[in-house]
PDB file of C-alpha atoms in Angstrom:
ATOM      1  CA  UNK A   1      12.339  -8.768  15.000  1.00 95.00           C
ATOM      2  CA  UNK A   2      10.966 -10.570  11.929  1.00 98.00           C
ATOM      3  CA  UNK A   3       8.950  -7.517  10.920  1.00 98.00           C
ATOM      4  CA  UNK A   4      12.029  -5.312  10.967  1.00 97.00           C
ATOM      5  CA  UNK A   5      14.061  -7.837   9.011  1.00 98.00           C
ATOM      6  CA  UNK A   6      11.475  -8.155   6.248  1.00 98.00           C
ATOM      7  CA  UNK A   7      10.941  -4.397   5.964  1.00 98.00           C
ATOM      8  CA  UNK A   8      14.664  -3.573   5.989  1.00 98.00           C
ATOM      9  CA  UNK A   9      15.333  -6.267   3.414  1.00 98.00           C
ATOM     10  CA  UNK A  10      12.602  -4.901   1.149  1.00 97.00           C
ATOM     11  CA  UNK A  11      13.918  -1.339   1.537  1.00 97.00           C
ATOM     12  CA  UNK A  12      17.401  -2.509   0.554  1.00 97.00           C
ATOM     13  CA  UNK A  13      16.062  -4.605  -2.322  1.00 96.00           C
ATOM     14  CA  UNK A  14      13.947  -1.774  -3.775  1.00 94.00           C
ATOM     15  CA  UNK A  15      15.678   1.467  -2.759  1.00 94.00           C
ATOM     16  CA  UNK A  16      13.465   3.594  -5.013  1.00 90.00           C
ATOM     17  CA  UNK A  17      10.491   2.551  -2.887  1.00 90.00           C
ATOM     18  CA  UNK A  18      12.340   1.959   0.378  1.00 92.00           C
ATOM     19  CA  UNK A  19      10.024   1.898   3.366  1.00 93.00           C
ATOM     20  CA  UNK A  20       6.673   3.641   3.281  1.00 87.00           C
ATOM     21  CA  UNK A  21       4.305   4.079   6.198  1.00 83.00           C
ATOM     22  CA  UNK A  22       1.688   1.372   6.111  1.00 88.00           C
ATOM     23  CA  UNK A  23       3.968  -1.414   4.932  1.00 95.00           C
ATOM     24  CA  UNK A  24       4.357  -2.476   8.547  1.00 96.00           C
ATOM     25  CA  UNK A  25       0.641  -3.286   8.876  1.00 96.00           C
ATOM     26  CA  UNK A  26       0.622  -5.361   5.713  1.00 96.00           C
ATOM     27  CA  UNK A  27       3.849  -7.128   6.569  1.00 98.00           C
ATOM     28  CA  UNK A  28       2.728  -7.773  10.158  1.00 98.00           C
ATOM     29  CA  UNK A  29      -0.392  -9.581   8.965  1.00 98.00           C
ATOM     30  CA  UNK A  30       1.621 -11.589   6.458  1.00 98.00           C
ATOM     31  CA  UNK A  31       4.037 -12.670   9.187  1.00 98.00           C
ATOM     32  CA  UNK A  32       1.135 -13.990  11.251  1.00 98.00           C
ATOM     33  CA  UNK A  33       0.339 -16.553   8.572  1.00 98.00           C
ATOM     34  CA  UNK A  34       3.597 -17.310   6.751  1.00 98.00           C
ATOM     35  CA  UNK A  35       7.368 -17.472   6.995  1.00 98.00           C
ATOM     36  CA  UNK A  36       9.620 -14.413   6.712  1.00 98.00           C
ATOM     37  CA  UNK A  37      10.713 -15.398   3.221  1.00 98.00           C
ATOM     38  CA  UNK A  38       7.157 -15.880   2.006  1.00 98.00           C
ATOM     39  CA  UNK A  39       6.077 -12.623   3.677  1.00 98.00           C
ATOM     40  CA  UNK A  40       8.899 -10.786   1.906  1.00 98.00           C
ATOM     41  CA  UNK A  41       7.923 -12.074  -1.532  1.00 98.00           C
ATOM     42  CA  UNK A  42       4.221 -11.482  -0.993  1.00 98.00           C
ATOM     43  CA  UNK A  43       4.951  -7.977   0.292  1.00 97.00           C
ATOM     44  CA  UNK A  44       6.985  -7.361  -2.862  1.00 97.00           C
ATOM     45  CA  UNK A  45       4.156  -8.649  -5.049  1.00 97.00           C
ATOM     46  CA  UNK A  46       1.537  -6.499  -3.333  1.00 96.00           C
ATOM     47  CA  UNK A  47       3.666  -3.342  -3.362  1.00 94.00           C
ATOM     48  CA  UNK A  48       4.855  -3.736  -6.949  1.00 93.00           C
ATOM     49  CA  UNK A  49       2.049  -5.582  -8.757  1.00 95.00           C
ATOM     50  CA  UNK A  50      -1.230  -5.425  -6.834  1.00 94.00           C
ATOM     51  CA  UNK A  51      -1.047  -1.861  -5.501  1.00 91.00           C
ATOM     52  CA  UNK A  52       1.629  -0.107  -7.559  1.00 89.00           C
ATOM     53  CA  UNK A  53       2.147   3.444  -6.407  1.00 87.00           C
ATOM     54  CA  UNK A  54       0.427   2.985  -3.047  1.00 89.00           C
ATOM     55  CA  UNK A  55       3.646   2.394  -1.177  1.00 87.00           C
ATOM     56  CA  UNK A  56       5.842   4.649  -3.315  1.00 82.00           C
ATOM     57  CA  UNK A  57       7.143   7.750  -1.528  1.00 81.00           C
ATOM     58  CA  UNK A  58       5.088   9.942  -3.882  1.00 83.00           C
ATOM     59  CA  UNK A  59       1.900   8.006  -2.976  1.00 84.00           C
ATOM     60  CA  UNK A  60       0.765   8.396  -6.579  1.00 88.00           C
ATOM     61  CA  UNK A  61      -1.520   5.363  -6.307  1.00 89.00           C
ATOM     62  CA  UNK A  62      -3.259   6.752  -3.231  1.00 88.00           C
ATOM     63  CA  UNK A  63      -3.667  10.164  -4.881  1.00 91.00           C
ATOM     64  CA  UNK A  64      -5.099   8.609  -8.044  1.00 91.00           C
ATOM     65  CA  UNK A  65      -7.633   6.538  -6.102  1.00 92.00           C
ATOM     66  CA  UNK A  66      -8.575   9.540  -3.949  1.00 93.00           C
ATOM     67  CA  UNK A  67      -9.333  11.629  -7.035  1.00 94.00           C
ATOM     68  CA  UNK A  68     -11.312   8.763  -8.550  1.00 95.00           C
ATOM     69  CA  UNK A  69     -13.339   8.405  -5.367  1.00 94.00           C
ATOM     70  CA  UNK A  70     -13.917  12.156  -5.321  1.00 94.00           C
ATOM     71  CA  UNK A  71     -15.317  11.948  -8.850  1.00 95.00           C
ATOM     72  CA  UNK A  72     -17.493   8.881  -8.202  1.00 95.00           C
ATOM     73  CA  UNK A  73     -19.174   9.803  -4.909  1.00 96.00           C
ATOM     74  CA  UNK A  74     -21.416  12.532  -6.391  1.00 96.00           C
ATOM     75  CA  UNK A  75     -22.498  10.174  -9.164  1.00 96.00           C
ATOM     76  CA  UNK A  76     -23.005   6.952  -7.216  1.00 96.00           C
ATOM     77  CA  UNK A  77     -23.830   8.321  -3.745  1.00 96.00           C
ATOM     78  CA  UNK A  78     -25.360  11.788  -4.146  1.00 96.00           C
ATOM     79  CA  UNK A  79     -26.823  11.819  -0.609  1.00 96.00           C
ATOM     80  CA  UNK A  80     -23.393  11.131   0.855  1.00 95.00           C
ATOM     81  CA  UNK A  81     -21.870  13.796  -1.383  1.00 95.00           C
ATOM     82  CA  UNK A  82     -24.462  16.335  -0.208  1.00 95.00           C
ATOM     83  CA  UNK A  83     -23.525  15.584   3.401  1.00 95.00           C
ATOM     84  CA  UNK A  84     -19.809  15.919   2.661  1.00 91.00           C
ATOM     85  CA  UNK A  85     -20.191  19.259   0.971  1.00 87.00           C
TER      86      UNK A  85
END
Protein backbone atom coordinates (compact mmCIF):
# COMPACT_ATOMS: atom_id res chain seq x y z
CA UNK A 1 0.00 0.00 0.00
CA UNK A 2 2.76 2.46 0.95
CA UNK A 3 4.71 1.64 -2.20
CA UNK A 4 1.74 2.43 -4.40
CA UNK A 5 1.04 5.67 -2.56
CA UNK A 6 4.60 6.94 -2.91
CA UNK A 7 4.84 5.99 -6.59
CA UNK A 8 1.43 7.45 -7.49
CA UNK A 9 2.24 10.63 -5.61
CA UNK A 10 5.55 10.98 -7.45
CA UNK A 11 3.86 10.35 -10.81
CA UNK A 12 1.31 13.06 -10.06
CA UNK A 13 3.98 15.45 -8.77
CA UNK A 14 6.23 15.01 -11.82
CA UNK A 15 3.93 14.11 -14.72
CA UNK A 16 6.70 14.50 -17.31
CA UNK A 17 8.50 11.60 -15.64
CA UNK A 18 5.46 9.79 -14.25
CA UNK A 19 6.21 6.20 -13.32
CA UNK A 20 9.06 4.32 -14.92
CA UNK A 21 9.83 0.64 -14.49
CA UNK A 22 12.46 0.21 -11.83
CA UNK A 23 11.22 2.96 -9.53
CA UNK A 24 9.37 0.31 -7.55
CA UNK A 25 12.61 -1.45 -6.57
CA UNK A 26 14.24 1.77 -5.42
CA UNK A 27 11.15 2.94 -3.59
CA UNK A 28 10.62 -0.47 -1.97
CA UNK A 29 14.10 -0.41 -0.45
CA UNK A 30 13.61 3.16 0.75
CA UNK A 31 10.35 2.19 2.45
CA UNK A 32 12.15 -0.56 4.36
CA UNK A 33 14.29 2.02 6.13
CA UNK A 34 12.27 5.24 6.27
CA UNK A 35 8.82 6.79 6.38
CA UNK A 36 6.64 7.28 3.29
CA UNK A 37 7.32 11.01 3.27
CA UNK A 38 11.07 10.55 3.52
CA UNK A 39 10.98 7.81 0.86
CA UNK A 40 9.07 10.14 -1.47
CA UNK A 41 11.59 12.97 -1.12
CA UNK A 42 14.59 10.68 -1.43
CA UNK A 43 13.04 9.02 -4.49
CA UNK A 44 12.57 12.49 -5.99
CA UNK A 45 16.18 13.40 -5.25
CA UNK A 46 17.55 10.20 -6.78
CA UNK A 47 15.36 10.40 -9.89
CA UNK A 48 15.93 14.10 -10.51
CA UNK A 49 19.41 14.84 -9.13
CA UNK A 50 21.46 11.67 -8.67
CA UNK A 51 20.37 9.71 -11.75
CA UNK A 52 18.73 12.24 -14.07
CA UNK A 53 17.42 10.60 -17.20
CA UNK A 54 17.50 7.06 -15.80
CA UNK A 55 13.86 7.07 -14.83
CA UNK A 56 12.63 9.32 -17.64
CA UNK A 57 10.38 7.60 -20.18
CA UNK A 58 13.05 8.13 -22.86
CA UNK A 59 15.67 6.40 -20.66
CA UNK A 60 18.25 8.87 -21.97
CA UNK A 61 20.45 8.36 -18.91
CA UNK A 62 20.50 4.60 -19.37
CA UNK A 63 21.27 4.96 -23.08
CA UNK A 64 24.10 7.41 -22.39
CA UNK A 65 25.70 5.12 -19.80
CA UNK A 66 25.29 2.10 -22.08
CA UNK A 67 27.14 3.86 -24.90
CA UNK A 68 29.85 4.98 -22.49
CA UNK A 69 30.27 1.44 -21.23
CA UNK A 70 30.41 0.19 -24.81
CA UNK A 71 33.24 2.62 -25.51
CA UNK A 72 35.19 1.86 -22.32
CA UNK A 73 35.13 -1.95 -22.27
CA UNK A 74 37.53 -2.39 -25.23
CA UNK A 75 39.95 0.08 -23.67
CA UNK A 76 39.84 -1.00 -20.03
CA UNK A 77 38.91 -4.68 -20.39
CA UNK A 78 40.12 -5.91 -23.79
CA UNK A 79 39.84 -9.61 -22.83
CA UNK A 80 36.21 -9.13 -21.88
CA UNK A 81 35.59 -7.20 -25.09
CA UNK A 82 37.13 -10.02 -27.14
CA UNK A 83 34.76 -12.49 -25.48
CA UNK A 84 31.75 -10.26 -26.11
CA UNK A 85 32.52 -9.83 -29.77
